[in-house]
Amino acid sequence: MKKMMVFPRESSKSDKIDAEDRISELPEPIKQHILFFMCPEDAARTTVLSKTWQQTWNSLRRLSFFSVGLDCTKTLEILHTEKVIIQSFKVILIRADASPSCIGKWLELVLGNYINQLLLDIIFEYTLPKQMFAAKSLAILYLRGCRLVESFFDENAKFTRLKELTLDKVVQDGNAIQELLNRCPVLEAFSIDNCLNVYCLELYNLPNLKMAKINRVRMFYINEAPNLHTLCCTAKISIIFLLCTTYTNLRKLSIRIGYNSFDVMYVPRLNSMFPLLETLDLNDIRRLDEVKISHDRLESLSLSTKFNTITGQIDCKNLVSCKYEGKTIPSLLINSSRLQDVQLKLLTDYPLDTWWFLRLKQYLETFKQPGVLLNLQLQIESSMVEINPELLSEQSVCPLTNFKHLRFLHIESSQNHRDIIDAMLWTIHPEMISVKLLSQPDSALIKVKYFVMSDC
């Protein structure tokens, strides 16, 4: 049997023509036309095919559209016909003049495009249409005054590009907000405030989440958010569950304690749970009889209370700034060799006497170390001030001189503010004094540059 010899076939001229990328050689307007009729996700992927397609994508006309009225339908229709990409669409409606069908028409014209940012600020309640949740190209979504319906979410629908989500005064049906969160796998920033019918919320499986601001939600869980950088929570009555044992990337933590159990559960474990924490704000402290905060990296601390006197110890060797706001003079011992800025805001609505000023001076003397600048703001709403100048002068032998600014707000009468300023000057010598009188609300803030020579 003869052996058959097989030789490779020479490529013909027609084969070489077929191997060429003839689509990339199309005229620019035709390629733009092709991209416009592709779904946004597939159109964006063409940028990795070649430099030619990337240039085509970048050459598409883009527009940020803003409207505060009802006459934008024709404009949007023209832009749609001209195949202009509307990257950002912002609408602010302050009256209930626009019908739901009118707003729905706007969204239909916009969402079929490569929209990147959508902002709807509607003062009246408006139910978002179902096609709203098919906009896969969205990266930033801001909703205010809208209604979310849980049944509108398709089972497999996902916002695969959404990075920033802000909800303000949004009303939900069922568990719509949680459903929305579950469909944002690459979310980086989330903010919610004043939303109705939201009692429980869970942030989980969000590996890219860096910032979360959660206000007026009674119960929420945070789990599987390893890159969380900033967490802010405000609620009078809430329960916070931080399910991860350690948040290794958290830098800023701001909590309104109120009646929740955050103080009991997490304050003693700050150093271990948040090893890189730099800024800590604990507001509306009620439950702690004695504050004990210890952290190696903390640089800024803010404490506020409207009820009890805050006592305790702050052991933070890298603390630079400390702020306190309350009705009573605190009793906090701060151990930090780097402390530079101390700000105190006292909101007093009870009678002041000589001993009050002496207690204040005694507390301020704990910040006499070199390099510390003090700022004191007194908001005095009491008309009763009884000061014994002779006793005050005997006790206040050497006023403190490391004060930057002394501010007086809401002082009842001119006579009171004279007495209070006199008493304060026996206590401290600030560089500047500011006075604003409650009895003269239209008067400008009076600022006086104060110089003092002291032999103390």
Short mmCIF file of C-alpha atoms in Angstrom, two decimals:
data_model
loop_
_atom_site.label_atom_id
_atom_site.label_comp_id
_atom_site.label_asym_id
_atom_site.label_seq_id
_atom_site.Cartn_x
_atom_site.Cartn_y
_atom_site.Cartn_z
CA MET A 1 0.00 0.00 0.00
CA LYS A 2 1.32 3.36 -0.93
CA LYS A 3 1.67 5.88 1.82
CA MET A 4 -0.25 9.08 1.38
CA MET A 5 1.72 12.26 1.81
CA VAL A 6 -0.20 15.15 3.33
CA PHE A 7 1.14 18.61 2.72
CA PRO A 8 -0.15 21.75 4.44
CA ARG A 9 -2.43 23.76 2.23
CA GLU A 10 -1.17 27.15 1.25
CA SER A 11 -3.37 29.88 2.57
CA SER A 12 -5.26 31.59 -0.11
CA LYS A 13 -5.69 35.31 -0.49
CA SER A 14 -9.30 35.04 0.58
CA ASP A 15 -8.30 33.38 3.88
CA LYS A 16 -5.99 36.27 4.71
CA ILE A 17 -8.79 38.73 4.09
CA ASP A 18 -11.09 36.78 6.44
CA ALA A 19 -8.46 36.82 9.20
CA GLU A 20 -8.32 40.59 9.26
CA ASP A 21 -10.26 42.57 11.90
CA ARG A 22 -12.54 44.21 9.41
CA ILE A 23 -14.99 45.46 12.07
CA SER A 24 -12.30 47.57 13.71
CA GLU A 25 -11.64 49.20 10.34
CA LEU A 26 -15.20 50.49 10.09
CA PRO A 27 -15.69 54.27 10.07
CA GLU A 28 -15.90 55.87 13.52
CA PRO A 29 -19.59 56.94 13.27
CA ILE A 30 -20.64 53.37 12.44
CA LYS A 31 -18.71 51.93 15.39
CA GLN A 32 -20.28 54.53 17.68
CA HIS A 33 -23.68 53.51 16.31
CA ILE A 34 -22.91 49.86 17.12
CA LEU A 35 -21.88 50.68 20.70
CA PHE A 36 -24.99 52.71 21.33
CA PHE A 37 -27.27 49.77 20.53
CA MET A 38 -25.31 47.31 22.64
CA CYS A 39 -26.19 46.83 26.29
CA PRO A 40 -24.01 49.10 28.51
CA GLU A 41 -22.11 46.20 30.08
CA ASP A 42 -21.11 44.65 26.72
CA ALA A 43 -20.31 48.04 25.19
CA ALA A 44 -17.92 48.85 28.01
CA ARG A 45 -16.14 45.52 27.51
CA THR A 46 -15.18 46.48 23.95
CA THR A 47 -12.50 48.78 25.39
CA VAL A 48 -10.27 45.75 26.04
CA LEU A 49 -10.46 44.48 22.45
CA SER A 50 -8.06 46.99 20.99
CA LYS A 51 -6.89 50.58 21.19
CA THR A 52 -9.21 51.37 18.29
CA TRP A 53 -12.31 50.30 20.23
CA GLN A 54 -11.10 52.07 23.36
CA GLN A 55 -10.77 55.29 21.35
CA THR A 56 -14.28 54.77 19.99
CA TRP A 57 -15.68 54.37 23.50
CA ASN A 58 -13.88 57.51 24.70
CA SER A 59 -15.10 59.51 21.70
CA LEU A 60 -18.79 59.01 22.48
CA ARG A 61 -20.57 62.24 23.37
CA ARG A 62 -21.26 62.49 27.07
CA LEU A 63 -23.51 64.84 29.02
CA SER A 64 -24.47 65.56 32.62
CA PHE A 65 -28.15 66.52 32.69
CA PHE A 66 -29.70 68.50 35.56
CA SER A 67 -33.30 69.61 35.85
CA VAL A 68 -35.45 71.24 38.50
CA GLY A 69 -38.58 71.50 36.38
CA LEU A 70 -41.03 69.55 34.27
CA ASP A 71 -39.91 70.54 30.76
CA CYS A 72 -37.07 68.07 30.25
CA THR A 73 -38.97 65.37 28.32
CA LYS A 74 -38.39 66.96 24.90
CA THR A 75 -34.74 67.61 25.71
CA LEU A 76 -34.20 63.99 26.72
CA GLU A 77 -35.95 62.75 23.56
CA ILE A 78 -33.64 64.87 21.41
CA LEU A 79 -30.56 63.62 23.25
CA HIS A 80 -31.78 60.05 22.87
CA THR A 81 -32.34 60.52 19.13
CA GLU A 82 -28.89 62.07 18.73
CA LYS A 83 -27.45 59.15 20.64
CA VAL A 84 -25.77 61.28 23.30
CA ILE A 85 -24.59 59.37 26.37
CA ILE A 86 -26.11 60.83 29.53
CA GLN A 87 -23.54 59.91 32.15
CA SER A 88 -25.16 61.86 35.00
CA PHE A 89 -28.88 62.54 35.44
CA LYS A 90 -30.07 64.69 38.34
CA VAL A 91 -33.66 65.76 38.98
CA ILE A 92 -34.94 67.86 41.87
CA LEU A 93 -38.72 68.26 42.13
CA ILE A 94 -40.05 70.43 44.94
CA ARG A 95 -43.72 70.22 43.92
CA ALA A 96 -46.07 67.34 43.17
CA ASP A 97 -46.76 68.63 39.66
CA ALA A 98 -45.04 65.84 37.75
CA SER A 99 -47.13 62.73 37.15
CA PRO A 100 -45.58 59.30 37.77
CA SER A 101 -45.84 58.59 34.03
CA CYS A 102 -43.84 61.75 33.26
CA ILE A 103 -41.03 60.78 35.63
CA GLY A 104 -41.19 57.23 34.32
CA LYS A 105 -40.68 58.52 30.79
CA TRP A 106 -37.53 60.39 31.87
CA LEU A 107 -36.12 57.29 33.51
CA GLU A 108 -36.97 55.18 30.45
CA LEU A 109 -35.03 57.57 28.19
CA VAL A 110 -32.08 57.76 30.58
CA LEU A 111 -31.73 54.22 31.90
CA GLY A 112 -31.47 52.74 28.44
CA ASN A 113 -28.25 54.69 28.05
CA TYR A 114 -24.80 54.23 29.61
CA ILE A 115 -25.85 56.21 32.67
CA ASN A 116 -23.21 56.34 35.39
CA GLN A 117 -24.85 58.54 38.05
CA LEU A 118 -28.53 58.95 38.93
CA LEU A 119 -29.86 61.42 41.50
CA LEU A 120 -33.60 61.67 42.21
CA ASP A 121 -34.58 64.27 44.82
CA ILE A 122 -38.38 64.21 44.89
CA ILE A 123 -40.17 65.97 47.74
CA PHE A 124 -43.32 63.84 47.29
CA GLU A 125 -43.54 60.06 47.47
CA TYR A 126 -42.85 58.45 44.10
CA THR A 127 -42.73 54.71 43.43
CA LEU A 128 -39.72 53.81 41.33
CA PRO A 129 -40.64 51.82 38.20
CA LYS A 130 -39.52 48.23 37.73
CA GLN A 131 -37.21 49.06 34.80
CA MET A 132 -35.22 51.20 37.20
CA PHE A 133 -33.54 48.05 38.54
CA ALA A 134 -32.27 46.95 35.13
CA ALA A 135 -29.72 49.80 34.82
CA LYS A 136 -26.53 47.74 35.10
CA SER A 137 -24.21 50.63 34.24
CA LEU A 138 -25.04 52.67 37.38
CA ALA A 139 -22.08 53.49 39.60
CA ILE A 140 -23.67 56.18 41.84
CA LEU A 141 -27.31 56.16 42.99
CA TYR A 142 -28.92 58.82 45.22
CA LEU A 143 -32.61 58.51 46.11
CA ARG A 144 -34.63 60.94 48.20
CA GLY A 145 -38.36 60.92 48.72
CA CYS A 146 -38.98 57.75 46.69
CA ARG A 147 -40.68 54.42 47.37
CA LEU A 148 -38.97 51.07 46.83
CA VAL A 149 -41.14 48.01 46.18
CA GLU A 150 -39.64 44.61 47.01
CA SER A 151 -41.60 42.76 44.32
CA PHE A 152 -39.99 44.90 41.59
CA PHE A 153 -36.63 43.18 42.00
CA ASP A 154 -35.93 40.43 39.53
CA GLU A 155 -34.48 37.30 41.11
CA ASN A 156 -31.21 37.53 39.19
CA ALA A 157 -30.97 41.34 38.91
CA LYS A 158 -27.71 42.86 40.15
CA PHE A 159 -26.11 46.30 40.11
CA THR A 160 -22.72 44.97 39.11
CA ARG A 161 -21.10 48.42 38.90
CA LEU A 162 -22.82 50.31 41.74
CA LYS A 163 -20.22 51.73 44.13
CA GLU A 164 -22.09 54.51 45.99
CA LEU A 165 -25.64 54.21 47.34
CA THR A 166 -27.40 56.98 49.30
CA LEU A 167 -30.98 56.66 50.60
CA ASP A 168 -32.71 59.60 52.31
CA LYS A 169 -36.39 59.69 53.30
CA VAL A 170 -37.02 56.60 51.21
CA VAL A 171 -40.11 54.50 52.00
CA GLN A 172 -39.82 50.76 51.54
CA ASP A 173 -42.46 48.10 50.95
CA GLY A 174 -41.57 44.81 52.55
CA ASN A 175 -37.81 44.40 52.75
CA ALA A 176 -36.93 46.34 49.59
CA ILE A 177 -33.84 48.18 50.90
CA GLN A 178 -32.27 44.92 52.05
CA GLU A 179 -33.05 43.42 48.64
CA LEU A 180 -31.33 46.37 46.99
CA LEU A 181 -28.23 45.94 49.18
CA ASN A 182 -28.10 42.23 48.37
CA ARG A 183 -27.74 43.13 44.70
CA CYS A 184 -24.76 45.48 45.06
CA PRO A 185 -21.73 43.15 45.28
CA VAL A 186 -19.07 45.86 44.65
CA LEU A 187 -20.57 48.57 46.89
CA GLU A 188 -17.94 50.89 48.42
CA ALA A 189 -20.04 53.58 50.18
CA PHE A 190 -23.52 53.28 51.74
CA SER A 191 -25.57 55.93 53.52
CA ILE A 192 -29.12 55.71 54.88
CA ASP A 193 -31.09 58.30 56.86
CA ASN A 194 -34.73 59.10 57.67
CA CYS A 195 -36.05 56.06 55.80
CA LEU A 196 -39.46 54.73 56.79
CA ASN A 197 -40.36 51.13 57.65
CA VAL A 198 -36.70 50.17 58.10
CA TYR A 199 -36.27 48.29 61.38
CA CYS A 200 -33.46 45.86 60.65
CA LEU A 201 -30.64 45.99 58.14
CA GLU A 202 -27.75 43.66 57.41
CA LEU A 203 -24.52 44.55 55.63
CA TYR A 204 -22.86 41.29 54.69
CA ASN A 205 -20.64 39.89 51.96
CA LEU A 206 -19.47 43.36 50.90
CA PRO A 207 -15.70 42.97 50.47
CA ASN A 208 -15.28 46.43 48.88
CA LEU A 209 -17.31 48.41 51.44
CA LYS A 210 -15.23 51.27 52.83
CA MET A 211 -17.77 53.70 54.30
CA ALA A 212 -21.14 53.16 56.00
CA LYS A 213 -23.36 55.85 57.52
CA ILE A 214 -26.43 54.35 59.14
CA ASN A 215 -28.89 56.68 60.83
CA ARG A 216 -32.23 55.92 62.44
CA VAL A 217 -32.15 52.17 61.95
CA ARG A 218 -33.04 50.33 65.12
CA MET A 219 -31.06 47.17 64.50
CA PHE A 220 -28.29 46.42 62.04
CA TYR A 221 -25.62 43.80 61.51
CA ILE A 222 -22.23 44.23 59.87
CA ASN A 223 -20.48 41.08 58.71
CA GLU A 224 -17.90 40.21 56.06
CA ALA A 225 -16.85 43.81 55.41
CA PRO A 226 -13.05 43.46 55.84
CA ASN A 227 -12.19 46.78 54.15
CA LEU A 228 -14.59 48.95 56.15
CA HIS A 229 -12.78 52.26 56.76
CA THR A 230 -15.46 54.54 58.26
CA LEU A 231 -18.54 53.61 60.31
CA CYS A 232 -21.03 56.23 61.55
CA CYS A 233 -24.21 55.31 63.39
CA THR A 234 -26.85 57.62 64.86
CA ALA A 235 -29.94 56.29 66.60
CA LYS A 236 -31.59 56.98 69.95
CA ILE A 237 -32.50 53.36 70.43
CA SER A 238 -30.55 50.83 68.40
CA ILE A 239 -28.75 47.52 68.58
CA ILE A 240 -25.47 47.19 66.74
CA PHE A 241 -23.95 43.83 65.93
CA LEU A 242 -20.37 43.81 64.67
CA LEU A 243 -20.09 40.15 63.85
CA CYS A 244 -16.46 40.10 62.71
CA THR A 245 -14.03 39.59 65.56
CA THR A 246 -11.62 42.20 64.14
CA TYR A 247 -12.04 45.15 61.79
CA THR A 248 -8.44 45.54 60.72
CA ASN A 249 -9.01 48.49 58.35
CA LEU A 250 -11.43 50.64 60.36
CA ARG A 251 -9.99 54.14 60.84
CA LYS A 252 -13.01 56.21 61.93
CA LEU A 253 -15.84 55.16 64.26
CA SER A 254 -18.68 57.51 65.18
CA ILE A 255 -21.49 56.13 67.37
CA ARG A 256 -24.44 57.73 69.13
CA ILE A 257 -24.65 55.43 72.11
CA GLY A 258 -28.04 56.49 73.50
CA TYR A 259 -29.76 53.43 74.90
CA ASN A 260 -27.97 50.82 72.84
CA SER A 261 -25.44 48.36 74.17
CA PHE A 262 -22.40 49.49 72.19
CA ASP A 263 -20.65 50.92 75.25
CA VAL A 264 -20.93 47.69 77.22
CA MET A 265 -20.05 45.36 74.33
CA TYR A 266 -17.31 47.16 72.46
CA VAL A 267 -15.70 50.07 74.36
CA PRO A 268 -13.51 47.77 76.52
CA ARG A 269 -12.40 45.94 73.34
CA LEU A 270 -11.54 48.93 71.13
CA ASN A 271 -7.84 48.14 70.95
CA SER A 272 -8.34 44.52 69.93
CA MET A 273 -11.34 44.92 67.61
CA PHE A 274 -10.15 48.08 65.81
CA PRO A 275 -6.35 47.97 65.87
CA LEU A 276 -5.90 50.82 63.33
CA LEU A 277 -8.57 53.15 64.72
CA GLU A 278 -7.57 56.84 64.44
CA THR A 279 -10.80 58.77 65.12
CA LEU A 280 -13.43 57.90 67.73
CA ASP A 281 -16.66 59.85 68.39
CA LEU A 282 -18.91 58.63 71.21
CA ASN A 283 -22.06 60.77 71.39
CA ASP A 284 -24.96 60.84 73.83
CA ILE A 285 -23.20 58.79 76.51
CA ARG A 286 -25.73 57.61 79.12
CA ARG A 287 -24.86 54.19 80.48
CA LEU A 288 -21.20 54.48 81.40
CA ASP A 289 -20.50 55.50 84.99
CA GLU A 290 -16.80 55.60 84.24
CA VAL A 291 -15.16 55.84 80.83
CA LYS A 292 -12.04 53.76 80.27
CA ILE A 293 -10.58 54.03 76.79
CA SER A 294 -7.24 52.53 75.88
CA HIS A 295 -5.85 52.47 72.35
CA ASP A 296 -2.39 52.54 70.80
CA ARG A 297 -3.22 54.30 67.52
CA LEU A 298 -6.07 56.67 68.42
CA GLU A 299 -5.34 60.31 67.46
CA SER A 300 -8.72 62.08 67.78
CA LEU A 301 -11.35 61.54 70.49
CA SER A 302 -14.75 63.23 70.89
CA LEU A 303 -17.13 62.62 73.82
CA SER A 304 -20.53 64.16 74.47
CA THR A 305 -23.29 63.73 77.03
CA LYS A 306 -26.42 65.61 78.01
CA PHE A 307 -26.93 63.83 81.29
CA ASN A 308 -24.32 62.50 83.69
CA THR A 309 -20.84 63.80 84.44
CA ILE A 310 -18.20 61.89 82.51
CA THR A 311 -15.40 60.53 84.63
CA GLY A 312 -12.64 58.09 83.87
CA GLN A 313 -9.28 57.68 82.20
CA ILE A 314 -8.06 57.93 78.62
CA ASP A 315 -4.84 55.99 77.96
CA CYS A 316 -3.99 56.79 74.34
CA LYS A 317 -0.31 57.57 73.89
CA ASN A 318 -0.81 58.97 70.36
CA LEU A 319 -3.85 61.13 71.12
CA VAL A 320 -3.49 64.60 69.54
CA SER A 321 -6.99 66.08 69.74
CA CYS A 322 -9.70 65.74 72.40
CA LYS A 323 -13.21 67.26 72.35
CA TYR A 324 -15.84 67.22 75.08
CA GLU A 325 -19.42 68.52 75.12
CA GLY A 326 -21.73 68.34 78.13
CA LYS A 327 -23.66 70.15 80.84
CA THR A 328 -21.20 69.45 83.61
CA ILE A 329 -17.47 69.80 84.05
CA PRO A 330 -15.89 66.42 83.21
CA SER A 331 -13.38 64.54 85.30
CA LEU A 332 -11.21 62.80 82.72
CA LEU A 333 -7.54 62.01 83.12
CA ILE A 334 -5.86 61.94 79.71
CA ASN A 335 -2.51 60.26 79.33
CA SER A 336 -0.87 61.32 76.07
CA SER A 337 2.48 62.97 75.45
CA ARG A 338 1.32 64.11 71.98
CA LEU A 339 -1.80 66.02 73.08
CA GLN A 340 -2.04 69.41 71.33
CA ASP A 341 -5.67 70.47 70.99
CA VAL A 342 -8.33 70.35 73.73
CA GLN A 343 -11.82 71.71 73.01
CA LEU A 344 -14.47 71.98 75.71
CA LYS A 345 -18.10 72.99 75.17
CA LEU A 346 -20.16 73.44 78.34
CA LEU A 347 -23.93 73.97 78.00
CA THR A 348 -24.97 75.21 81.42
CA ASP A 349 -28.61 75.87 82.35
CA TYR A 350 -28.11 75.92 86.14
CA PRO A 351 -26.94 78.68 88.53
CA LEU A 352 -23.21 79.49 88.46
CA ASP A 353 -21.23 80.42 91.56
CA THR A 354 -17.62 80.96 92.59
CA TRP A 355 -16.99 77.29 93.30
CA TRP A 356 -18.07 76.35 89.77
CA PHE A 357 -15.31 78.51 88.32
CA LEU A 358 -12.80 77.10 90.78
CA ARG A 359 -13.74 73.52 89.78
CA LEU A 360 -13.37 74.48 86.14
CA LYS A 361 -9.90 75.90 86.75
CA GLN A 362 -8.90 72.78 88.69
CA TYR A 363 -9.88 70.58 85.74
CA LEU A 364 -8.20 72.82 83.16
CA GLU A 365 -4.96 72.67 85.11
CA THR A 366 -4.61 69.02 84.09
CA PHE A 367 -3.73 70.30 80.59
CA LYS A 368 -0.81 72.52 81.59
CA GLN A 369 1.79 70.42 79.81
CA PRO A 370 3.78 72.26 77.10
CA GLY A 371 2.30 72.40 73.61
CA VAL A 372 -1.37 72.01 74.60
CA LEU A 373 -3.78 74.70 73.38
CA LEU A 374 -7.21 74.97 75.00
CA ASN A 375 -10.45 76.22 73.43
CA LEU A 376 -13.44 76.75 75.70
CA GLN A 377 -17.01 77.53 74.69
CA LEU A 378 -19.58 78.40 77.34
CA GLN A 379 -23.25 78.40 76.37
CA ILE A 380 -24.85 79.81 79.49
CA GLU A 381 -28.65 79.82 79.67
CA SER A 382 -29.08 80.60 83.34
CA SER A 383 -29.84 84.09 84.61
CA MET A 384 -28.49 83.30 88.10
CA VAL A 385 -24.79 84.08 88.57
CA GLU A 386 -23.38 84.63 92.07
CA ILE A 387 -19.66 85.31 92.19
CA ASN A 388 -17.50 86.33 95.15
CA PRO A 389 -14.61 88.29 93.58
CA GLU A 390 -12.52 88.25 96.78
CA LEU A 391 -12.75 84.48 97.20
CA LEU A 392 -12.08 83.97 93.51
CA SER A 393 -8.98 86.18 93.58
CA GLU A 394 -7.63 84.35 96.63
CA GLN A 395 -8.03 80.93 95.03
CA SER A 396 -7.06 81.81 91.43
CA VAL A 397 -3.53 82.99 92.14
CA CYS A 398 -2.16 82.24 88.66
CA PRO A 399 -4.59 82.12 85.69
CA LEU A 400 -3.88 79.58 82.95
CA THR A 401 -2.19 81.09 79.89
CA ASN A 402 -2.23 78.26 77.33
CA PHE A 403 -5.70 79.24 76.06
CA LYS A 404 -6.28 79.99 72.40
CA HIS A 405 -9.94 81.04 72.35
CA LEU A 406 -12.72 81.65 74.88
CA ARG A 407 -16.25 81.87 73.45
CA PHE A 408 -19.43 82.95 75.27
CA LEU A 409 -22.79 82.19 73.70
CA HIS A 410 -26.39 82.77 74.80
CA ILE A 411 -25.72 84.87 77.90
CA GLU A 412 -28.93 86.29 79.34
CA SER A 413 -28.05 89.88 80.13
CA SER A 414 -25.22 92.36 79.76
CA GLN A 415 -24.68 92.40 83.53
CA ASN A 416 -24.32 88.61 83.61
CA HIS A 417 -21.81 88.48 80.81
CA ARG A 418 -19.66 91.11 82.55
CA ASP A 419 -19.64 89.09 85.76
CA ILE A 420 -18.89 85.84 83.92
CA ILE A 421 -16.06 87.34 81.88
CA ASP A 422 -14.54 88.84 85.03
CA ALA A 423 -14.71 85.45 86.73
CA MET A 424 -13.19 83.70 83.72
CA LEU A 425 -10.28 86.14 83.59
CA TRP A 426 -9.44 85.17 87.15
CA THR A 427 -9.32 81.59 85.84
CA ILE A 428 -7.73 81.79 82.40
CA HIS A 429 -5.97 84.29 80.12
CA PRO A 430 -7.03 83.47 76.52
CA GLU A 431 -5.58 84.99 73.37
CA MET A 432 -9.07 85.83 72.09
CA ILE A 433 -12.52 86.33 73.66
CA SER A 434 -15.76 86.11 71.64
CA VAL A 435 -19.14 87.16 73.05
CA LYS A 436 -22.61 86.80 71.52
CA LEU A 437 -25.57 87.95 73.63
CA LEU A 438 -28.91 86.18 73.67
CA SER A 439 -30.60 89.46 74.50
CA GLN A 440 -29.31 90.90 71.19
CA PRO A 441 -29.78 88.10 68.63
CA ASP A 442 -29.20 90.39 65.64
CA SER A 443 -25.90 91.69 66.94
CA ALA A 444 -22.65 90.54 65.41
CA LEU A 445 -20.28 88.30 67.33
CA ILE A 446 -17.93 90.48 69.35
CA LYS A 447 -14.29 89.41 69.16
CA VAL A 448 -11.56 90.88 71.30
CA LYS A 449 -7.86 90.13 70.97
CA TYR A 450 -6.61 89.85 74.53
CA PHE A 451 -2.98 90.29 75.57
CA VAL A 452 -1.74 89.67 79.07
CA MET A 453 1.55 89.87 80.86
CA SER A 454 1.93 87.47 83.74
CA ASP A 455 4.69 86.91 86.30
CA CYS A 456 3.29 83.53 87.33
#
